Structures are given as structure tokens and as C-alpha cells.
Short mmCIF file of C-alpha atoms and ligand atoms in Angstrom, two decimals:
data_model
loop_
_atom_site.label_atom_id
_atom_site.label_comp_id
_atom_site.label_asym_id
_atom_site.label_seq_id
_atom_site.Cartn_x
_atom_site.Cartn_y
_atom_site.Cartn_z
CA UNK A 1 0.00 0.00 0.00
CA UNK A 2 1.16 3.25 -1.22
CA UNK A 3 1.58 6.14 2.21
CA UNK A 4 -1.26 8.99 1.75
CA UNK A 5 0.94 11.28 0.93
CA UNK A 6 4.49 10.13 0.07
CA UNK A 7 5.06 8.18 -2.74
CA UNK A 8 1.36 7.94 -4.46
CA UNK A 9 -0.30 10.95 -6.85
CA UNK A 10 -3.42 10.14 -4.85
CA UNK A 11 -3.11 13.34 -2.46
CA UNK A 12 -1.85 15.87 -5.44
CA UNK A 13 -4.08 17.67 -6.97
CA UNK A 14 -6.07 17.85 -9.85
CA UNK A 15 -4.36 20.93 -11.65
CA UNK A 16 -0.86 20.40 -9.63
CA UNK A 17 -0.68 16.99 -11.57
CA UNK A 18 -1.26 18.00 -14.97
CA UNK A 19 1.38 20.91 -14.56
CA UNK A 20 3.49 18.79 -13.10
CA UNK A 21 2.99 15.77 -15.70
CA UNK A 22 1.54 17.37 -18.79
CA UNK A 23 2.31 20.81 -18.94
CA UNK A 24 6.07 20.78 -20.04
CA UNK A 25 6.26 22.46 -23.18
CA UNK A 26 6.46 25.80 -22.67
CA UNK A 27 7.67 26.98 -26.08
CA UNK A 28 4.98 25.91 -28.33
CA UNK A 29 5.01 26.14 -32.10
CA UNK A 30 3.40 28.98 -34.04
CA UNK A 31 0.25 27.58 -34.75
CA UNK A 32 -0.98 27.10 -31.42
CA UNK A 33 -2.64 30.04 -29.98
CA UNK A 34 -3.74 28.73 -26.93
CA UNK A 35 -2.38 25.65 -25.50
CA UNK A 36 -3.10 23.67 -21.69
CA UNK A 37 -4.72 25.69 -19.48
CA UNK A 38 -8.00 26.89 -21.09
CA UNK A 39 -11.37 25.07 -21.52
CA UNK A 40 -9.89 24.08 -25.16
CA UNK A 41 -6.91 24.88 -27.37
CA UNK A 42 -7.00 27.14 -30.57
CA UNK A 43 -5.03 26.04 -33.05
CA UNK A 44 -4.75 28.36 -36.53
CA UNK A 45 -6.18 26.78 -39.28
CA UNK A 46 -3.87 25.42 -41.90
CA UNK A 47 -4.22 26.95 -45.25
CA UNK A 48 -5.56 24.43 -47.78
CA UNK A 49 -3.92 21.71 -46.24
CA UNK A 50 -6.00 18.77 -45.23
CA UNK A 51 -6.21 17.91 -41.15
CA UNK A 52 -6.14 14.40 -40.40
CA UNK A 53 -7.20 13.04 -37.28
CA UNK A 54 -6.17 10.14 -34.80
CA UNK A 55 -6.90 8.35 -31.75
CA UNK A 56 -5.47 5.52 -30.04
CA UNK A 57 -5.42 3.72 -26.39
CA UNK A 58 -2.57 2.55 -24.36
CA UNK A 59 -3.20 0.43 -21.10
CA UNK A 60 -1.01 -0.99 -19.12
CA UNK A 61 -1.86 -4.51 -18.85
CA UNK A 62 -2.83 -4.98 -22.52
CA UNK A 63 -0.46 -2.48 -24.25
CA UNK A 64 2.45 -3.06 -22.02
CA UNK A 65 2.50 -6.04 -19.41
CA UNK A 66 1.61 -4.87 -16.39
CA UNK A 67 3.76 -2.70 -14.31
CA UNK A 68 6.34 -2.84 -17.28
CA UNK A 69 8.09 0.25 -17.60
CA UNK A 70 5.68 3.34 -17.53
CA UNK A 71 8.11 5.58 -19.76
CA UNK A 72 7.11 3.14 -22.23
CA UNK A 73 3.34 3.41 -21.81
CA UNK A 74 4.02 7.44 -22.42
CA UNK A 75 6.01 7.12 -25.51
CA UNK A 76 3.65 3.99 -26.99
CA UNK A 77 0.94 6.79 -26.63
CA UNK A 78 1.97 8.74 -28.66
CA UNK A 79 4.17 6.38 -30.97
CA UNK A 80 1.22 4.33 -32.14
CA UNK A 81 -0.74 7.51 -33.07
CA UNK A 82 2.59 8.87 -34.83
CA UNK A 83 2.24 5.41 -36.70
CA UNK A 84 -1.05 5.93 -37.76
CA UNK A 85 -0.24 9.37 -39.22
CA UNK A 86 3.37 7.70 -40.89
CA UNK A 87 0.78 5.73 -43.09
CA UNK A 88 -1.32 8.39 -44.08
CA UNK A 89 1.75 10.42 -45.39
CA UNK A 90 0.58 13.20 -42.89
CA UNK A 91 2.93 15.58 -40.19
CA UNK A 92 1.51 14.98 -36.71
CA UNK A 93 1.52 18.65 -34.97
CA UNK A 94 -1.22 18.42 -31.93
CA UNK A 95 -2.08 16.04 -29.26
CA UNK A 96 -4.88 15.72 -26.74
CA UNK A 97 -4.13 13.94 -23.90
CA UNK A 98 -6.94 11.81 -22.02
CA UNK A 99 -4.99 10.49 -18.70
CA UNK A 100 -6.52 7.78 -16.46
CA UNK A 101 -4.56 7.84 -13.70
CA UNK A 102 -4.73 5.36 -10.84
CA UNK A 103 -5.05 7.30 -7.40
CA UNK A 104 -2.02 4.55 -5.90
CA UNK A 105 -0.44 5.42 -8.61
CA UNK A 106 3.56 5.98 -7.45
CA UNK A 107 4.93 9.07 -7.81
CA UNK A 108 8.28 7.51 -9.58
CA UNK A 109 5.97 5.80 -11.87
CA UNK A 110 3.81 9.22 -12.60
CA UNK A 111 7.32 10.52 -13.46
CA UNK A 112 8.27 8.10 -15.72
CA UNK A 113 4.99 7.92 -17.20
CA UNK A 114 5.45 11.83 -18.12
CA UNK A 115 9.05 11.22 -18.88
CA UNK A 116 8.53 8.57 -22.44
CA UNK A 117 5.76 10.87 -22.98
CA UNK A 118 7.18 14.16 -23.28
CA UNK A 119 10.07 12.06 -25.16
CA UNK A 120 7.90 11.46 -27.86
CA UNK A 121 6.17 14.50 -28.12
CA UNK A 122 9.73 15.74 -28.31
CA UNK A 123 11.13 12.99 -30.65
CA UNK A 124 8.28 13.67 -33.67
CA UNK A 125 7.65 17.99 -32.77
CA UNK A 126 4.13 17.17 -31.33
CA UNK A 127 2.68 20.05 -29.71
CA UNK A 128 0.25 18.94 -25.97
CA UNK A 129 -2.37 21.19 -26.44
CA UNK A 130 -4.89 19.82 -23.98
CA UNK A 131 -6.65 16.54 -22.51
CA UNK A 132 -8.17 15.18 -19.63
CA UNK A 133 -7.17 13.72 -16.12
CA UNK A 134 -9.26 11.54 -13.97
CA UNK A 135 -8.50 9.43 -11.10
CA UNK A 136 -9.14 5.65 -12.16
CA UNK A 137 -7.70 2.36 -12.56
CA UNK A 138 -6.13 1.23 -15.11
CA UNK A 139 -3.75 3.21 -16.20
CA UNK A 140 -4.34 4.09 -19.48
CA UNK A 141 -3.57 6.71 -21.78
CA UNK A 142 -5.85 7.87 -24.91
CA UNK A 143 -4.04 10.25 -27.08
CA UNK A 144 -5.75 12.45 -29.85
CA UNK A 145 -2.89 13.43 -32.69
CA UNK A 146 -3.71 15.70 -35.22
CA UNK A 147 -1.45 16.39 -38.50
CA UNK A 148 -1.33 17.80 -41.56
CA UNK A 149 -0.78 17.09 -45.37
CA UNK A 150 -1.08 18.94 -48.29
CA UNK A 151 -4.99 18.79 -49.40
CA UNK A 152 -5.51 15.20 -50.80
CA UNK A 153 -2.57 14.01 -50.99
CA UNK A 154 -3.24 11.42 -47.72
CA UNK A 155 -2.52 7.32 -48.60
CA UNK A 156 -5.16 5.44 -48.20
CA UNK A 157 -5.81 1.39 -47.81
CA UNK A 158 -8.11 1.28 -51.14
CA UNK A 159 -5.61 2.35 -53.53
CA UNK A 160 -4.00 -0.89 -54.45
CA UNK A 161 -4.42 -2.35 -58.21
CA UNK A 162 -3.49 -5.56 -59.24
CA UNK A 163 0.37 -5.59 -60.77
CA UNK A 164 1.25 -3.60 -57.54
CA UNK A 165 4.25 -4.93 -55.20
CA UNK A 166 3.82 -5.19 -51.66
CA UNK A 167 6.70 -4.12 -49.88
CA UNK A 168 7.30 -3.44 -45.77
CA UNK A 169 9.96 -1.18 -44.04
CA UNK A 170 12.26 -2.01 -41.36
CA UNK A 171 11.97 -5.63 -40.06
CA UNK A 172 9.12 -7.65 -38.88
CA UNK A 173 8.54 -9.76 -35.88
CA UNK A 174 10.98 -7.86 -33.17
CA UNK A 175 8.10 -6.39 -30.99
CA UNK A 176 6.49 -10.03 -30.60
CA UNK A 177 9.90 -11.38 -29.51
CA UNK A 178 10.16 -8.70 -27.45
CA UNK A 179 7.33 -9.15 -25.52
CA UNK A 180 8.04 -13.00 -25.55
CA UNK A 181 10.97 -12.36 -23.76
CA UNK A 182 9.75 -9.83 -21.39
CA UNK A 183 7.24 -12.64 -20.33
CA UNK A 184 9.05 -15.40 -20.09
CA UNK A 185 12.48 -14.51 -20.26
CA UNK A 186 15.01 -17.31 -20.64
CA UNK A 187 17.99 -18.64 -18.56
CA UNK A 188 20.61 -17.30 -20.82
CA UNK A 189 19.87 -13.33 -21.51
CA UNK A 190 21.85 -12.32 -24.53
CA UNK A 191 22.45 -8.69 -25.65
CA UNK A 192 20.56 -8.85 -28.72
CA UNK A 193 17.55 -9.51 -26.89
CA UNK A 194 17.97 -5.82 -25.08
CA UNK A 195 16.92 -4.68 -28.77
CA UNK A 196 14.03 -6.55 -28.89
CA UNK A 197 12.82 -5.65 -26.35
CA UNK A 198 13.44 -2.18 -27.22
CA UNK A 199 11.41 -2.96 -29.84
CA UNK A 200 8.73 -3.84 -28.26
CA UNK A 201 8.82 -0.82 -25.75
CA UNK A 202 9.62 2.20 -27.63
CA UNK A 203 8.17 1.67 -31.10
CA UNK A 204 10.16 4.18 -33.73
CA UNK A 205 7.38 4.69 -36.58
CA UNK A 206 9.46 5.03 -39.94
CA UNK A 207 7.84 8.82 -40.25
CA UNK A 208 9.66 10.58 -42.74
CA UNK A 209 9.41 7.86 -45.27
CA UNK A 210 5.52 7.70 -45.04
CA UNK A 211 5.65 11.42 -46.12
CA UNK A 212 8.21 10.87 -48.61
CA UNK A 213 6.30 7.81 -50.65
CA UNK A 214 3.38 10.13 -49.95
CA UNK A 215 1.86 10.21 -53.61
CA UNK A 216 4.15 7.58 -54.87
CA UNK A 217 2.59 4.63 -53.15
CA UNK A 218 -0.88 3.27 -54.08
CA UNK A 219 -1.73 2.12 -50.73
CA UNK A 220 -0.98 2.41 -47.00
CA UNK A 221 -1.15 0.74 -43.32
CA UNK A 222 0.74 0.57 -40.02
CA UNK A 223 1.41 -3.04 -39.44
CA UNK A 224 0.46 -3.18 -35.67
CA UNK A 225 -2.18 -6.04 -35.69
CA UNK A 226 0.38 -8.14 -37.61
CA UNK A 227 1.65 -8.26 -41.50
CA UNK A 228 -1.70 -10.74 -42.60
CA UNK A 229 -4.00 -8.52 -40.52
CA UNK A 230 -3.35 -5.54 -41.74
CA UNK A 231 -2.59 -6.27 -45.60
CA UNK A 232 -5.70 -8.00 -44.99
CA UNK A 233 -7.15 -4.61 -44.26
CA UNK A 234 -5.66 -3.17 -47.76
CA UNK A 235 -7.16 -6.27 -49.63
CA UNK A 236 -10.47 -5.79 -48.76
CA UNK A 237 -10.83 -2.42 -48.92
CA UNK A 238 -9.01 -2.39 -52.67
CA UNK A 239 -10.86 -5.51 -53.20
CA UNK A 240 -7.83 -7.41 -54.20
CA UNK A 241 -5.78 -10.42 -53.24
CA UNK A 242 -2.40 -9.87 -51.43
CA UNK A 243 0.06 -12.73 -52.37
CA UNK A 244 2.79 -13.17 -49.96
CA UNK A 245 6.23 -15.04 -50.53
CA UNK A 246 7.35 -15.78 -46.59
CA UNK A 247 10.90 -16.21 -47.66
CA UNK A 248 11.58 -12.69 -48.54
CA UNK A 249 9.99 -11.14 -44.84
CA UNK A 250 12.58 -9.42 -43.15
CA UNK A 251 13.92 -10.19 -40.24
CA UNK A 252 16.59 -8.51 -37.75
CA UNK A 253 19.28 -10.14 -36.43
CA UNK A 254 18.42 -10.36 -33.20
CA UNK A 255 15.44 -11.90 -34.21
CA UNK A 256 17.24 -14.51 -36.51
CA UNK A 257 19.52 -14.95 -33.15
CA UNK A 258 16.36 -15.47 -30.80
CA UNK A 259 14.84 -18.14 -33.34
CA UNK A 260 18.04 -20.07 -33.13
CA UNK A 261 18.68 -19.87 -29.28
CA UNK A 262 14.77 -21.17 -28.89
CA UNK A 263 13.52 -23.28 -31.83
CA UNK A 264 10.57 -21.10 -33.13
CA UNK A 265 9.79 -20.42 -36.86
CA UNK A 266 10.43 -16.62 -37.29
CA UNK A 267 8.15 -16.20 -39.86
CA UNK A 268 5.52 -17.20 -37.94
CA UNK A 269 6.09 -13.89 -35.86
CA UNK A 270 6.80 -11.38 -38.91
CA UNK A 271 3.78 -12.60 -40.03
CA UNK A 272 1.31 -12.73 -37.31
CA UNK A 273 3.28 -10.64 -34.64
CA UNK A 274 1.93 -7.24 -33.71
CA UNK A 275 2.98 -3.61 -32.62
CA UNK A 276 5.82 -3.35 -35.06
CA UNK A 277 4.67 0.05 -36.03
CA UNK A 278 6.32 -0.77 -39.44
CA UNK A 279 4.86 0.67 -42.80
CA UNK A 280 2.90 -1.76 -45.50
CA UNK A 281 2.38 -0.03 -48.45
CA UNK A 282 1.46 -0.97 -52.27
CA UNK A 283 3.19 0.69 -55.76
CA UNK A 284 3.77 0.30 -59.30
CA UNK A 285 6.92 0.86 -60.75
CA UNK A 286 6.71 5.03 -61.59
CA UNK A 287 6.84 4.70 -57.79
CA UNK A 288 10.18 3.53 -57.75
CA UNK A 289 12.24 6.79 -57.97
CA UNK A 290 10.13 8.11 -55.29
CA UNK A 291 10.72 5.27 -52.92
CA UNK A 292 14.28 5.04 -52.85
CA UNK A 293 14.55 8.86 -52.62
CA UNK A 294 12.74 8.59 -49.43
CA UNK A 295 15.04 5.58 -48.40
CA UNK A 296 17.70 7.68 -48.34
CA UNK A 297 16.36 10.89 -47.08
CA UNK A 298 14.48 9.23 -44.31
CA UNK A 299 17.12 6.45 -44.00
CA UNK A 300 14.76 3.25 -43.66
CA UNK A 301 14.94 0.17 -45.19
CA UNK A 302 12.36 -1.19 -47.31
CA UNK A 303 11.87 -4.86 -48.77
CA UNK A 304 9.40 -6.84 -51.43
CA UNK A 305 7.38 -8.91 -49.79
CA UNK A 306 4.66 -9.81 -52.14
CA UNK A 307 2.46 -8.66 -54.83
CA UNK A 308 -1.02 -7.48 -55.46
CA UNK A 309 -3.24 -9.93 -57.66
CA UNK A 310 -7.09 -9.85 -59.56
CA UNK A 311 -7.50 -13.25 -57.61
CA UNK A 312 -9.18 -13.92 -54.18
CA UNK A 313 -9.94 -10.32 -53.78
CA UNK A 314 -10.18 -9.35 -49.92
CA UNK A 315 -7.74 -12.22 -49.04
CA UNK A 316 -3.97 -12.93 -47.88
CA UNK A 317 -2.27 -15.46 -48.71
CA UNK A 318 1.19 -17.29 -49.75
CA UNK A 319 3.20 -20.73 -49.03
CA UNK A 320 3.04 -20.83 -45.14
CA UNK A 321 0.77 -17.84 -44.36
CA UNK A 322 -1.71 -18.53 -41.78
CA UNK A 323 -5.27 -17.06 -42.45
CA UNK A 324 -5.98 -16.15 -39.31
CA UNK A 325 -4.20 -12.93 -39.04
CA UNK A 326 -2.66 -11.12 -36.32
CA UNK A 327 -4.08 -9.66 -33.02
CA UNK A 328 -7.51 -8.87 -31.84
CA UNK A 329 -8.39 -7.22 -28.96
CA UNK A 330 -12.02 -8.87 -29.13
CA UNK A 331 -10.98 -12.41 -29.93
CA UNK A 332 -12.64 -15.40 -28.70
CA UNK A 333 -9.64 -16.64 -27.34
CA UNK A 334 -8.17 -12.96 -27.01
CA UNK A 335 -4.93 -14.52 -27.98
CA UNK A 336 -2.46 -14.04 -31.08
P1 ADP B 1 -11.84 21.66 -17.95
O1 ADP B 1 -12.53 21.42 -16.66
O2 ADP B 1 -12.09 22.97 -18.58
O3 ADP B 1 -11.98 20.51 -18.91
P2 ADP B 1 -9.48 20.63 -16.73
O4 ADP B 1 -9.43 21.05 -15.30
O5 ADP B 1 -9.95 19.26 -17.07
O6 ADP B 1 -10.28 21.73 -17.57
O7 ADP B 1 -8.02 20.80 -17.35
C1 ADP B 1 -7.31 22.01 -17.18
C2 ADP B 1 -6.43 22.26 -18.38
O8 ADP B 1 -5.45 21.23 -18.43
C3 ADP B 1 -7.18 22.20 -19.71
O9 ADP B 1 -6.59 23.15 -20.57
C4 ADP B 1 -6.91 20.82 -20.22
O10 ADP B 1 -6.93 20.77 -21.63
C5 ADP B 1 -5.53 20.54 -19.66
N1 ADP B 1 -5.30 19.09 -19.38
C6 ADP B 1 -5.98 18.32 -18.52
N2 ADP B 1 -5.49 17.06 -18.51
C7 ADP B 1 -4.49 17.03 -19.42
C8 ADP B 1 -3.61 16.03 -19.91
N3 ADP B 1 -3.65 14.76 -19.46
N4 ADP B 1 -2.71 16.37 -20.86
C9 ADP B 1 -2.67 17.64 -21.33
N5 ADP B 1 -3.45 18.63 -20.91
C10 ADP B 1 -4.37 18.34 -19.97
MG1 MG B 2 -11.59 18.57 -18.29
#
């Protein structure tokens, strides 16, 4: 049991918590006119750019396991929303911040919490312009990021054509070991498992090269559900198939070295394995100048992974791929 007043948020208040948490930045960029501390922000409008618009939920306990880390939680918060606007080809610029925050919560932990946060918000110039705090368990945070791209020019997931190749940055799989390990970690802890891990806890989304294929590639999606899942997202709403070749996934090192120590099939976990935060996307061949432009500007790998076909519209599918996808939250079995 936390003391009443020592090491627990319980007995701060209200206000005192968000300035001590939230209310960091104190330089904030030119289109906010009024930031935390008013009943809402006022942002100036932005020309004839398009906004675009995203929310996502981190809880510890299904996000993170629980008690992990809470720097983590903070920067997950606002890395998967940062992923979400890395697919659209957009700029994130403005967050809202709803905060549940567990009255035991531990001071060190608050800290920590607001530490990965403000991280983030640092790491990808997002502006906390306002949110929400209340005083329940569990702790989870639901951050609002808004962006900007030039008017519609935003990927979407229903622009892939048949004669497309499929192709995914980075490398697939890592967060999934990660988490494996964190779980159930194994007699023999070798360095390369400190990057998975890594992996699974602070989540880089490969931003700059979503805005640099921006217009290049036909279609676009965050793998966090898992590689199937979400391609399977693209197929459908394209209506087209998505043939994968599981040879050609790519996988870290690490990884490779974590498959060998333990016996699994890695592509079992590129495929299926969520929370990479890695880009899918779909393009023709005038893309290709584009593409590797933005490999080099924004310095991420990218790799072929399949192709887009006129058959079994709506489905996934290749040597080895299971159909059943990648996570969901509202599974029978609630399992991967
Ligand atoms: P109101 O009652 O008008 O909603 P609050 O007392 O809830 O105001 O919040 C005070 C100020 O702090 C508001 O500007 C609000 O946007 C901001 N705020 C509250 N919680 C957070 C948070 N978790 N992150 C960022 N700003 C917050
Ligand atoms: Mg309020």
C-alpha cells in the first residue's frame, strides 16, 4: 500500500498533476494560440492543407505487461498515433491527452509515465495542447494526434491495383519477440535480446518515409495487428488479393539470433506478430524513384514482400501464411 501522501499521486491535486505531468512544453510552435490551461486549445487553421485526425489507447496490462516500464506506456501513446499518421503520409503537430490515472499510482511511476511521454512528443515535434485527467484504474492513456498534409494528398488502404508490389519497411517480428521475452524470459539473456525488447517498448514509426512515398505509393497501413492482418485490411478495402512469398519477410538479427537460441519459426512472428509500427504499403513501378529517394532521405529500409493480384480479392495469402491474421483485442480466445 502506497503512504497517503508520500510516494502515491493520490493526495496531489487535480491541476498540480497536470502541470506537473503534462504541462512541459512551454515553447509551443506557431500555430498554437492557446495551449493547456484553457477550456480548449486554438489552433490556426492550416491553409488548404488537409487535417487528419487520430486516436489511439494505451493500457497498461494490454499495451504493455503490467507494471512494465511506464516511460514506455508514455512514448507507446503517442508512438502508435505517430504510426497511424506515418501511413497516411501526414505531419503529426497536436495532441490531446486523455490520462486515467490510478489514485495509488507511485509518484516515480507518474514521473516516468510523463518522462517517455514528453520524449515522444519531443522525438516527432508534437505540440500537448490539452486533454483530460481523472482518477481511475487502469492506467491508461488515450491520445488524440492531429497532422497535416497537403490537401488530398493522404494514402489510403483502397488504392492498391493488381500488378502492384507489396513491400514493408524495417523488419518484422521484433516487438512479438520482445514481448516474448519480457514474459518469459530465458535462462541465458543475450544482448541482442535488449533490442528486442526495445522494440517492443519504444516503437520508432518510420515517419519521414511515409511522407516521402506520400503520392508515390498506391496504398498504405501501419502493421500493428500483424503483417496478414493488416494487408488484410488493404485487400479488402481495394478488393484485391495480397500474395505473400514468406521467404523474402525481413527479419533482424536479433530476431534470426532469438529463433536459433529457442527453436521457433520466425516467420511465424513477422507474419502474425503485432505492434511493429512498421509501414505496409502498395506501388507500381513510376513509384520507384520516389521510394528510394525517401530511403535515403528518411534512411529506412524497405523490402518486397509480395504482390497485389485480380485473384481472391479481400484475401492474404502465400506458401506458409496462416489465415488467421494477427491480433484482436475482441478475440474469442483474445490470444495471437
Ligand atoms: P476543464 O474542466 O475545462 O476541462 P481541466 O481542469 O480538465 O479543464 O483541465 C485544465 C487544463 O489542463 C485544460 O486546458 C486541459 O486541456 C488541460 N489538461 C488536462 N489534462 C491534461 C492532460 N492529461 N494532458 C494535457 N493537458 C491536460
Ligand atoms: Mg476537463
Amino acid at each position: 500500500m502506497p503512504t497517503p501522501d508520500g510516494d502515491s499521486i493520490g493526495r496531489a491535486g487535480e491541476l498540480a498533476l497536470i502541470e506537473a505531468l503534462f504541462h512541459r512544453q512551454r515553447e509551443l510552435p506557431g500555430d498554437v494560440r492557446l495551449g493547456v490551461g484553457d477550456d480548449a486549445a486554438v489552433l490556426a487553421a492550416a491553409g488548404t492543407d488537409d487535417w487528419v485526425a487520430a486516436v489511439d489507447t494505451v493500457i497498461d496490462g494490454v499495451h504493455a505487461l503490467p507494471g512494465d516500464d511506464a516511460s514506455a506506456l508514455g512514448w507507446k501513446a503517442v508512438a502508435v498515433n505517430v504510426s497511424d499518421l506515418a501511413a497516411m503520409g501526414a505531419e503529426p503537430r497536436h495532441a490531446l491527452l486523455a490520462a486515467s490515472l490510478p489514485a495509488a499510482l507511485g509518484r516515480d511511476r507518474a514521473e516516468a509515465l510523463a518522462d517517455g511521454l514528453h520524449a515522444a512528443l519531443g522525438e516527432w515535434g508534437v505540440a500537448l495542447v490539452g486533454g483530460d485527467t481523472t482518477a481511475s484504474a487502469p492506467l491508461s492513456l488515450s491520445l488524440t494526434l492531429l497532422g497535416r498534409a497537403p490537401e488530398g494528398t493522404c494514402m489510403r488502404r483502397d488504392g492498391a491495383r493488381p500488378g502492384d508490389t507489396v513491400y514493408v519497411t524495417g523488419t518484422l517480428g521484433d516487438s512479438a519477440a520482445g514481448l516474448a521475452l519480457l514474459s518469459d524470459p530465458p535462462p541465458e539473456w543475450l544482448a541482442a535480446y535488449d533490442w528486442l525488447v526495445e522494440r517492443h517498448r519504444r516503437p520508432r514509426p518510420p515517419l519521414a518515409f511515409g511522407r516521402g512515398i506520400r503520392g508515390a505509393a498506391s496504398a498504405a497501413i501501419d502493421v500493428s495487428d500483424g503483417l496478414v492482418a493488416d494487408l488484410g485490411h488493404i485487400a479488402r478495402a481495394s478488393a484485391v488479393g495480397i500474395e505473400i512469398d514468406p521467404d523474402r519477410l525481413p527479419l533482424s538479427a536479433p530476431m534470426g539470433e532469438w529463433a536459433w537460441a529457442t527453436g521457433i519459426d520466425p516467420a511465424r512472428y513477422a507474419l502474425a506478430g503485432g505492434e511493429d509500427f512498421e509501414l505496409a504499403f502498395t506501388a507500381g513501378e513510376d513509384a520507384f524513384e520516389a521510394m528510394h529517394r525517401a530511403k535515403y532521405t528518411a534512411d529506412t529500409r524497405f523490402t518486397a514482400v509480395g504482390r497485389v493480384t485480380a485473384e481472391r480479392p479481400g484475401e492474404v495469402y502465400g506458401d506458409g501464411v496462416p489465415t488467421d491474421g494477427g491480433w484482436d483485442h475482441f478475440a474469442p480466445d483474445g490470444d495471437r
